């Protein structure tokens, strides 16, 4: 994989359900993997920066895992709430940040 | 409050009229960067700066200039804007090394007619 790919592109989730989505990145020359939340009409906000294979990070109901050997990271949201509606961006760093196109998450009440 | 301040938020201009979008950070960050975001595309880097007087091209530098004369400021200059530069622009900064998350400015929505 030459680029950073995120899937799915968009996701509708019922309020209260848990969900997850994927970021795939080149596994060679890994340095760091970033996750950001980008709410409409705001600027991207850093969630996690992950650097070690097997790393797991958590912030409230949101957590992320990292597999640098196979080149993927998962972002999990437990018990989705309306305020979780946003686009979630990941970015891979080996020298510069290369950004994925994002997963747009919409929480249905 | 630690922040990246970007101005203006919105700008409509005409083709060929030089403009500058300002970016200032108060966190003493070494690294600053400009991105543009277009529908259906990820953030694309225009220029970045590793420190004062050190700048380099990103993925889409054509039609843009930057300068880094002071650590806190990193203006983006469009010498002769064209309609294909209509976009949403973000400035971002980070501490030394890319293991730190980026702090983004509030964005500038530029329309070139």
Short mmCIF file of C-alpha atoms in Angstrom, two decimals:
data_model
loop_
_atom_site.label_atom_id
_atom_site.label_comp_id
_atom_site.label_asym_id
_atom_site.label_seq_id
_atom_site.Cartn_x
_atom_site.Cartn_y
_atom_site.Cartn_z
CA UNK A 1 0.00 0.00 0.00
CA UNK A 2 1.52 3.28 -1.09
CA UNK A 3 -1.17 5.51 0.32
CA UNK A 4 -3.17 5.67 3.50
CA UNK A 5 -6.58 4.12 3.02
CA UNK A 6 -9.53 4.41 5.34
CA UNK A 7 -12.64 2.29 5.29
CA UNK A 8 -15.48 2.62 5.16
CA UNK A 9 -15.86 6.05 3.56
CA UNK A 10 -18.99 6.68 5.59
CA UNK A 11 -20.88 4.91 8.30
CA UNK A 12 -24.32 5.31 9.84
CA UNK A 13 -24.59 3.96 13.38
CA UNK A 14 -27.51 3.85 15.76
CA UNK A 15 -27.05 5.82 18.98
CA UNK A 16 -25.81 3.50 21.69
CA UNK A 17 -24.21 1.01 19.32
CA UNK A 18 -20.48 0.44 19.17
CA UNK A 19 -18.55 0.73 15.95
CA UNK A 20 -15.08 0.59 14.49
CA UNK A 21 -13.27 1.53 11.31
CA UNK A 22 -9.93 0.91 9.69
CA UNK A 23 -6.85 2.76 8.59
CA UNK A 24 -4.37 0.92 6.33
CA UNK A 25 -0.89 2.26 5.73
CA UNK A 26 2.48 1.19 4.31
CA UNK A 27 4.14 -1.13 6.82
CA UNK A 28 7.68 -0.21 5.81
CA UNK A 29 9.58 2.69 7.41
CA UNK A 30 6.92 3.22 10.04
CA UNK A 31 7.33 6.11 12.45
CA UNK A 32 3.92 7.06 13.81
CA UNK A 33 0.19 6.76 13.14
CA UNK A 34 -2.13 9.66 13.99
CA UNK A 35 -5.90 9.72 14.50
CA UNK A 36 -7.91 12.95 14.36
CA UNK A 37 -11.55 13.85 14.79
CA UNK A 38 -12.90 16.50 12.45
CA UNK A 39 -16.29 17.93 13.25
CA UNK A 40 -18.19 19.90 10.65
CA UNK A 41 -17.24 23.61 10.56
CA UNK A 42 -14.33 23.00 12.93
CA UNK A 43 -10.69 22.04 12.50
CA UNK A 44 -9.19 18.56 12.96
CA UNK A 45 -8.41 17.68 16.56
CA UNK A 46 -5.76 15.14 17.54
CA UNK A 47 -7.06 12.00 19.25
CA UNK A 48 -4.06 9.68 19.34
CA UNK A 49 -0.49 9.41 18.15
CA UNK A 50 0.66 5.81 18.15
CA UNK A 51 4.23 4.69 17.63
CA UNK A 52 4.71 1.09 18.81
CA UNK A 53 3.44 -2.14 17.32
CA UNK A 54 0.67 -3.45 19.54
CA UNK A 55 0.03 0.01 20.98
CA UNK A 56 -3.43 0.61 22.36
CA UNK A 57 -4.68 4.05 23.30
CA UNK A 58 -7.92 5.09 24.97
CA UNK A 59 -9.72 8.38 25.50
CA UNK A 60 -13.12 7.99 27.12
CA UNK A 61 -15.27 5.81 24.86
CA UNK A 62 -12.79 5.97 21.98
CA UNK A 63 -9.85 3.62 21.64
CA UNK A 64 -7.38 2.64 18.96
CA UNK A 65 -5.06 -0.25 18.22
CA UNK A 66 -2.00 -0.45 16.01
CA UNK A 67 -0.40 -3.24 13.98
CA UNK A 68 2.71 -1.89 12.27
CA UNK A 69 3.79 -5.25 10.84
CA UNK A 70 0.67 -5.65 8.75
CA UNK A 71 0.02 -1.92 8.36
CA UNK A 72 -3.35 -1.24 9.94
CA UNK A 73 -4.96 0.57 12.82
CA UNK A 74 -8.50 0.30 14.15
CA UNK A 75 -10.47 3.05 15.84
CA UNK A 76 -13.27 1.90 18.14
CA UNK A 77 -16.14 3.90 19.56
CA UNK A 78 -18.13 2.30 22.34
CA UNK A 79 -21.75 3.30 22.91
CA UNK A 80 -21.94 5.92 20.14
CA UNK A 81 -23.42 9.29 21.03
CA UNK A 82 -24.64 12.09 18.71
CA UNK A 83 -21.57 14.16 19.57
CA UNK A 84 -19.40 11.42 18.04
CA UNK A 85 -20.69 12.40 14.60
CA UNK A 86 -17.61 13.62 12.72
CA UNK A 87 -15.07 12.62 10.11
CA UNK A 88 -12.25 10.55 11.56
CA UNK A 89 -8.91 10.99 9.84
CA UNK A 90 -5.82 8.90 10.15
CA UNK A 91 -2.35 9.88 8.99
CA UNK A 92 0.79 7.82 8.61
CA UNK A 93 4.20 9.29 9.30
CA UNK A 94 7.53 8.02 8.03
CA UNK A 95 8.97 11.41 7.25
CA UNK A 96 5.93 13.51 6.45
CA UNK A 97 2.34 12.89 7.38
CA UNK A 98 0.33 11.18 4.65
CA UNK A 99 -3.40 11.54 5.26
CA UNK A 100 -6.28 9.22 4.57
CA UNK A 101 -9.49 10.62 3.11
CA UNK A 102 -11.38 9.93 6.34
CA UNK A 103 -14.38 7.95 7.57
CA UNK A 104 -17.50 10.04 7.99
CA UNK A 105 -19.45 8.80 11.00
CA UNK A 106 -23.11 9.72 11.42
CA UNK A 107 -24.89 8.74 14.62
CA UNK A 108 -28.64 8.23 14.23
CA UNK A 109 -30.75 9.05 17.30
CA UNK B 1 -4.64 29.24 25.54
CA UNK B 2 -2.44 27.17 23.25
CA UNK B 3 -3.64 27.70 19.73
CA UNK B 4 -2.97 28.21 16.06
CA UNK B 5 -4.54 31.43 14.80
CA UNK B 6 -5.37 31.61 11.15
CA UNK B 7 -6.82 34.60 9.31
CA UNK B 8 -9.04 35.32 7.56
CA UNK B 9 -11.72 32.63 8.05
CA UNK B 10 -13.38 33.44 4.75
CA UNK B 11 -12.02 35.19 1.68
CA UNK B 12 -13.46 35.84 -1.76
CA UNK B 13 -11.03 37.30 -4.25
CA UNK B 14 -10.55 37.74 -7.97
CA UNK B 15 -8.13 35.93 -10.23
CA UNK B 16 -4.65 37.42 -10.14
CA UNK B 17 -5.00 39.54 -7.02
CA UNK B 18 -2.23 38.68 -4.58
CA UNK B 19 -3.30 37.57 -1.13
CA UNK B 20 -1.79 36.34 2.11
CA UNK B 21 -3.31 34.01 4.67
CA UNK B 22 -1.68 34.43 8.05
CA UNK B 23 -0.89 31.69 10.55
CA UNK B 24 0.51 32.19 14.03
CA UNK B 25 1.10 29.72 16.88
CA UNK B 26 1.85 30.43 20.54
CA UNK B 27 3.23 27.02 21.53
CA UNK B 28 6.84 27.53 20.46
CA UNK B 29 6.42 24.73 17.93
CA UNK B 30 9.24 24.05 15.51
CA UNK B 31 7.14 22.42 12.83
CA UNK B 32 4.46 24.25 10.83
CA UNK B 33 2.58 23.20 7.75
CA UNK B 34 -0.08 24.32 5.28
CA UNK B 35 -2.75 22.01 3.89
CA UNK B 36 -5.59 22.30 1.49
CA UNK B 37 -8.71 20.19 1.67
CA UNK B 38 -10.93 19.58 -1.34
CA UNK B 39 -14.13 17.50 -1.53
CA UNK B 40 -13.42 13.79 -1.82
CA UNK B 41 -9.70 14.22 -1.20
CA UNK B 42 -7.65 13.91 1.96
CA UNK B 43 -5.63 16.77 3.36
CA UNK B 44 -2.87 17.64 0.92
CA UNK B 45 0.24 19.34 2.09
CA UNK B 46 1.26 22.55 0.33
CA UNK B 47 4.42 23.59 2.19
CA UNK B 48 6.00 22.85 5.51
CA UNK B 49 8.67 24.33 7.73
CA UNK B 50 10.91 22.45 10.17
CA UNK B 51 12.13 25.65 11.81
CA UNK B 52 12.91 29.32 11.21
CA UNK B 53 14.20 29.95 7.69
CA UNK B 54 13.70 26.27 6.79
CA UNK B 55 10.83 25.58 4.39
CA UNK B 56 10.15 22.86 1.88
CA UNK B 57 7.57 21.86 -0.70
CA UNK B 58 4.78 19.47 0.11
CA UNK B 59 2.65 17.57 -2.37
CA UNK B 60 0.92 20.52 -4.08
CA UNK B 61 3.18 23.60 -3.86
CA UNK B 62 2.47 25.11 -7.30
CA UNK B 63 1.03 28.60 -7.09
CA UNK B 64 1.93 29.10 -3.43
CA UNK B 65 4.76 30.67 -1.46
CA UNK B 66 5.59 30.62 2.23
CA UNK B 67 8.09 32.20 4.56
CA UNK B 68 9.26 31.46 8.11
CA UNK B 69 11.09 34.50 9.37
CA UNK B 70 9.92 34.02 12.95
CA UNK B 71 9.15 30.81 14.78
CA UNK B 72 5.54 31.70 15.51
CA UNK B 73 4.45 32.87 12.03
CA UNK B 74 4.06 30.95 8.78
CA UNK B 75 2.10 32.95 6.19
CA UNK B 76 0.80 31.43 2.97
CA UNK B 77 1.08 33.67 -0.07
CA UNK B 78 -0.82 33.33 -3.33
CA UNK B 79 0.95 35.66 -5.75
CA UNK B 80 -1.59 35.26 -8.55
CA UNK B 81 -4.58 33.23 -7.36
CA UNK B 82 -6.54 31.17 -9.84
CA UNK B 83 -9.96 29.50 -9.54
CA UNK B 84 -8.36 26.06 -9.04
CA UNK B 85 -7.00 27.38 -5.75
CA UNK B 86 -10.51 27.70 -4.40
CA UNK B 87 -10.33 25.43 -1.38
CA UNK B 88 -10.36 25.09 2.40
CA UNK B 89 -6.92 25.80 3.83
CA UNK B 90 -5.54 24.73 7.19
CA UNK B 91 -2.39 25.72 8.99
CA UNK B 92 -1.03 23.27 11.56
CA UNK B 93 1.88 23.15 13.99
CA UNK B 94 3.62 20.48 16.01
CA UNK B 95 6.39 20.09 18.53
CA UNK B 96 9.75 18.62 17.54
CA UNK B 97 9.34 15.24 15.86
CA UNK B 98 6.22 13.85 14.28
CA UNK B 99 5.32 11.75 17.30
CA UNK B 100 3.37 14.74 18.51
CA UNK B 101 -0.13 15.43 17.33
CA UNK B 102 -0.72 18.47 15.19
CA UNK B 103 -2.67 21.52 16.35
CA UNK B 104 -4.74 22.97 13.55
CA UNK B 105 -5.93 26.48 12.89
CA UNK B 106 -9.62 27.15 12.33
CA UNK B 107 -9.31 27.08 8.55
CA UNK B 108 -9.64 29.61 5.73
CA UNK B 109 -12.25 29.09 3.08
CA UNK B 110 -10.92 30.76 -0.05
CA UNK B 111 -12.95 31.40 -3.18
CA UNK B 112 -11.20 32.71 -6.28
CA UNK B 113 -13.55 34.01 -8.97
#
